[in-house]
Amino acid sequence: MWHFAVSVFLVELYGNSLLLTAVYGLVVAGSVLLLGAIIGDWVDKNSRLKVAQTSLVVQNASVILCGIILMMIFLFKTQLLTLYHGWLLTMCYILVITIANIANLASTATAITIQRDWIVVVAGEDRSKLADMNATIRRIDQLTNILAPMAVGQIMTYGSPMIGCGFISGWNLMSMCVEYLLLWKVYQKTPTLALKSAKVEESELKQLNVKKECDMKPAEGVQLIVEKDVTGFEPQQEKEISCAARIAEPFITFRDGWVAYYNQPVFLAGMGLAFLYMTVLGFDCITTGYAYTQGLSGSVLSLLMGASAVTGIMGTVAFTWLRHKCGLVRTGLISGVAQLACLVLCVISVFMPGSPLDLTVSPFADLSARLFESEPLPTIVSPEDKSEMVFATGMSNLLNGSTTPANSDPEMSPEPVPLISVSLLFAGVIAARVGLWSFDLTVTQLLQENVVESERGIINGVQNSMNYLLDLLHFIMVILAPNPEAFGLLVLISVSFVAMGHIMYFRFAQKTLGKQLFVCCTPDPKAVSDSSPPGNTSTV
């Protein structure tokens, strides 16, 4: 709820401008990119209960504090504007973004420890149970992504931003108590959560390769490294750490985290997932903004977002079924093919009637005009005739450099924009969610099963950093080419990055399964693990 509401509040604060929202998004992405490995290392080095409780309290306390500050700003905004020439209000904006960023970092720590560590321990050796738990958590996420914006929207519509801030603060206070109690109960009912040894047991390392000798080499290598670290740990504890060493420790952790991530057997799978974040083909502010320029109303967009959530839930169901029938690695391959097949519709939409793609218009023209020539923002002309075309919209194009000014001859006014292009675009985006979420769950479980317990935090922290890095690049790409005429080019670049991500995963699957990659009929991993001796690990 807070993730959606904070953007709305920041827009309301700054006079319906996206500046504060953009700054907040940049700060959040940059913080996770730089601190992801350090957060993961902190998760690894502390007890599970301490990490979960601390991150939960910090996250909710930050949101509550942010809500109170925002209430004060909304209440006394006019007075704050007159104090110290408005600098006090600016400091309040900085304080809000800083505290909201702390809440996001704490949320990242919570997600790593609960969704990447606790869930693995609770599921035990039952991989089918682990897959079902992952899918259930993702379905809950999809449902909350529908319900939370609806709740915040109703409160903002029939109440006020100040009432919305108060409601969210109270909601987080109540939910923090409930979540704290539930975590404690889960911890009490699962005694293995209290056991967190730095020493790696061979049975913990779920190797992907079918050959036993290939499986033993990485496990032996990790075992030797850990034993060496354990034997050399006590003498280092006796030495007093210098001030320079303390300063350098976060940078060393950052470096070691990325090196450890690169050396993981599932490195290519993780990189493939990260590449999927370099896309404009999602229901974020960029795609919805483009939809508005093509004449889609807010009600239509809300229906499309609901449809995307439904297909996302279908993807979680498809994941559990495919994993049972074909195995985990092949599920990722099939999901990737399904996603790319659906995104073909998005590629076709670029060249269909109604697409604003115009490569003769410089993608930098609109940006340079606004930055250096101080041109006014574009306005939308209301439609005059909506009955001229059966499958068209009457909304005119944005009046930028490539379109006709509003005061021109009526005969030269822009024609209605056909909906064929935008319809194909959103059909592809919505259908691709099935493969997307199935693939996301596949990589998530691969990381859970194949990263040793002592490195789960730092590896998943680096994975989050990679995701945010590619997400940042996609925002930079849009900033460089913001005009609607260039959106088709962004679609083609996005599909190319998605394809590269799935090519990386295909290479990982090929290295893992070899000639058995295209043999889709495999027994259920749970059945294999139940029938095999305790010392053996089942294949995926």
Coordinates of N, CA and C in Angstrom, one line a residue, residues 30 41 43 46 79 86 95 112 128 170 195 226 266 305 320-321 347 352 392 402 416 419 426 441 445 469 491 497-498:
G30 N 19.2 3.6 -6.7 CA 20.6 3.8 -6.4 C 21.0 3.2 -5.1
D41 N 24.7 -9.3 3.2 CA 25.7 -9.8 4.1 C 25.3 -9.7 5.6
V43 N 22.2 -9.9 6.6 CA 21.2 -11.0 6.8 C 22.0 -12.3 7.1
N46 N 23.7 -12.5 10.9 CA 22.9 -12.4 12.1 C 21.8 -13.5 12.1
Q79 N 2.4 27.8 5.4 CA 3.3 28.4 6.4 C 4.8 28.0 6.1
G86 N 11.3 29.2 1.8 CA 11.0 27.9 1.3 C 12.0 26.8 1.5
L95 N 13.8 15.1 3.8 CA 13.6 14.2 4.9 C 12.6 13.0 4.6
I112 N 14.4 -10.5 1.5 CA 15.5 -11.5 1.4 C 15.5 -12.6 2.5
S128 N 8.6 -29.7 -3.9 CA 7.3 -29.4 -4.4 C 6.6 -28.4 -3.4
G170 N -1.7 4.4 10.5 CA -2.4 3.5 11.4 C -2.4 2.1 10.9
L195 N 18.7 -22.7 13.9 CA 20.0 -23.2 13.6 C 20.5 -22.5 12.3
V226 N 35.2 -23.0 3.2 CA 34.5 -22.7 4.4 C 35.3 -23.2 5.6
V266 N 24.3 -20.6 -10.7 CA 23.0 -20.1 -11.3 C 23.2 -18.6 -11.7
M305 N -5.0 -3.3 -16.1 CA -4.1 -3.7 -15.0 C -4.7 -4.9 -14.2
T320 N 3.7 -24.1 -11.2 CA 3.6 -25.3 -10.4 C 3.3 -26.6 -11.2
W321 N 2.5 -26.4 -12.2 CA 2.1 -27.5 -13.1 C 3.3 -27.9 -14.0
V347 N 5.9 -6.3 -30.9 CA 6.7 -5.9 -32.0 C 5.8 -5.6 -33.2
M352 N 1.9 -1.3 -36.9 CA 0.5 -1.3 -37.3 C -0.1 0.1 -37.4
A392 N -11.5 3.2 -33.6 CA -10.6 4.3 -33.4 C -10.9 5.1 -32.2
S402 N 6.3 17.3 -33.6 CA 6.0 16.6 -34.9 C 4.5 16.7 -35.2
P416 N -8.3 10.9 -36.1 CA -8.4 10.0 -35.0 C -7.4 8.9 -35.1
L419 N -7.0 2.3 -32.9 CA -6.6 1.6 -31.7 C -5.9 0.2 -31.9
F426 N -1.0 -3.9 -25.7 CA -1.4 -4.3 -24.4 C -1.8 -5.8 -24.4
L441 N 9.5 -17.1 -10.9 CA 9.4 -18.1 -9.9 C 10.4 -19.2 -10.1
Q445 N 13.4 -20.0 -7.3 CA 13.6 -21.3 -6.7 C 15.0 -21.8 -7.0
L469 N 19.6 -2.2 -11.2 CA 20.5 -1.6 -12.2 C 19.9 -1.6 -13.6
V491 N 10.1 -0.1 -27.5 CA 9.5 -1.4 -27.5 C 10.5 -2.5 -28.1
F497 N 16.2 -6.9 -25.2 CA 16.8 -7.2 -23.8 C 16.1 -8.5 -23.2
V498 N 14.8 -8.6 -23.4 CA 14.1 -9.8 -22.9 C 14.7 -11.0 -23.6

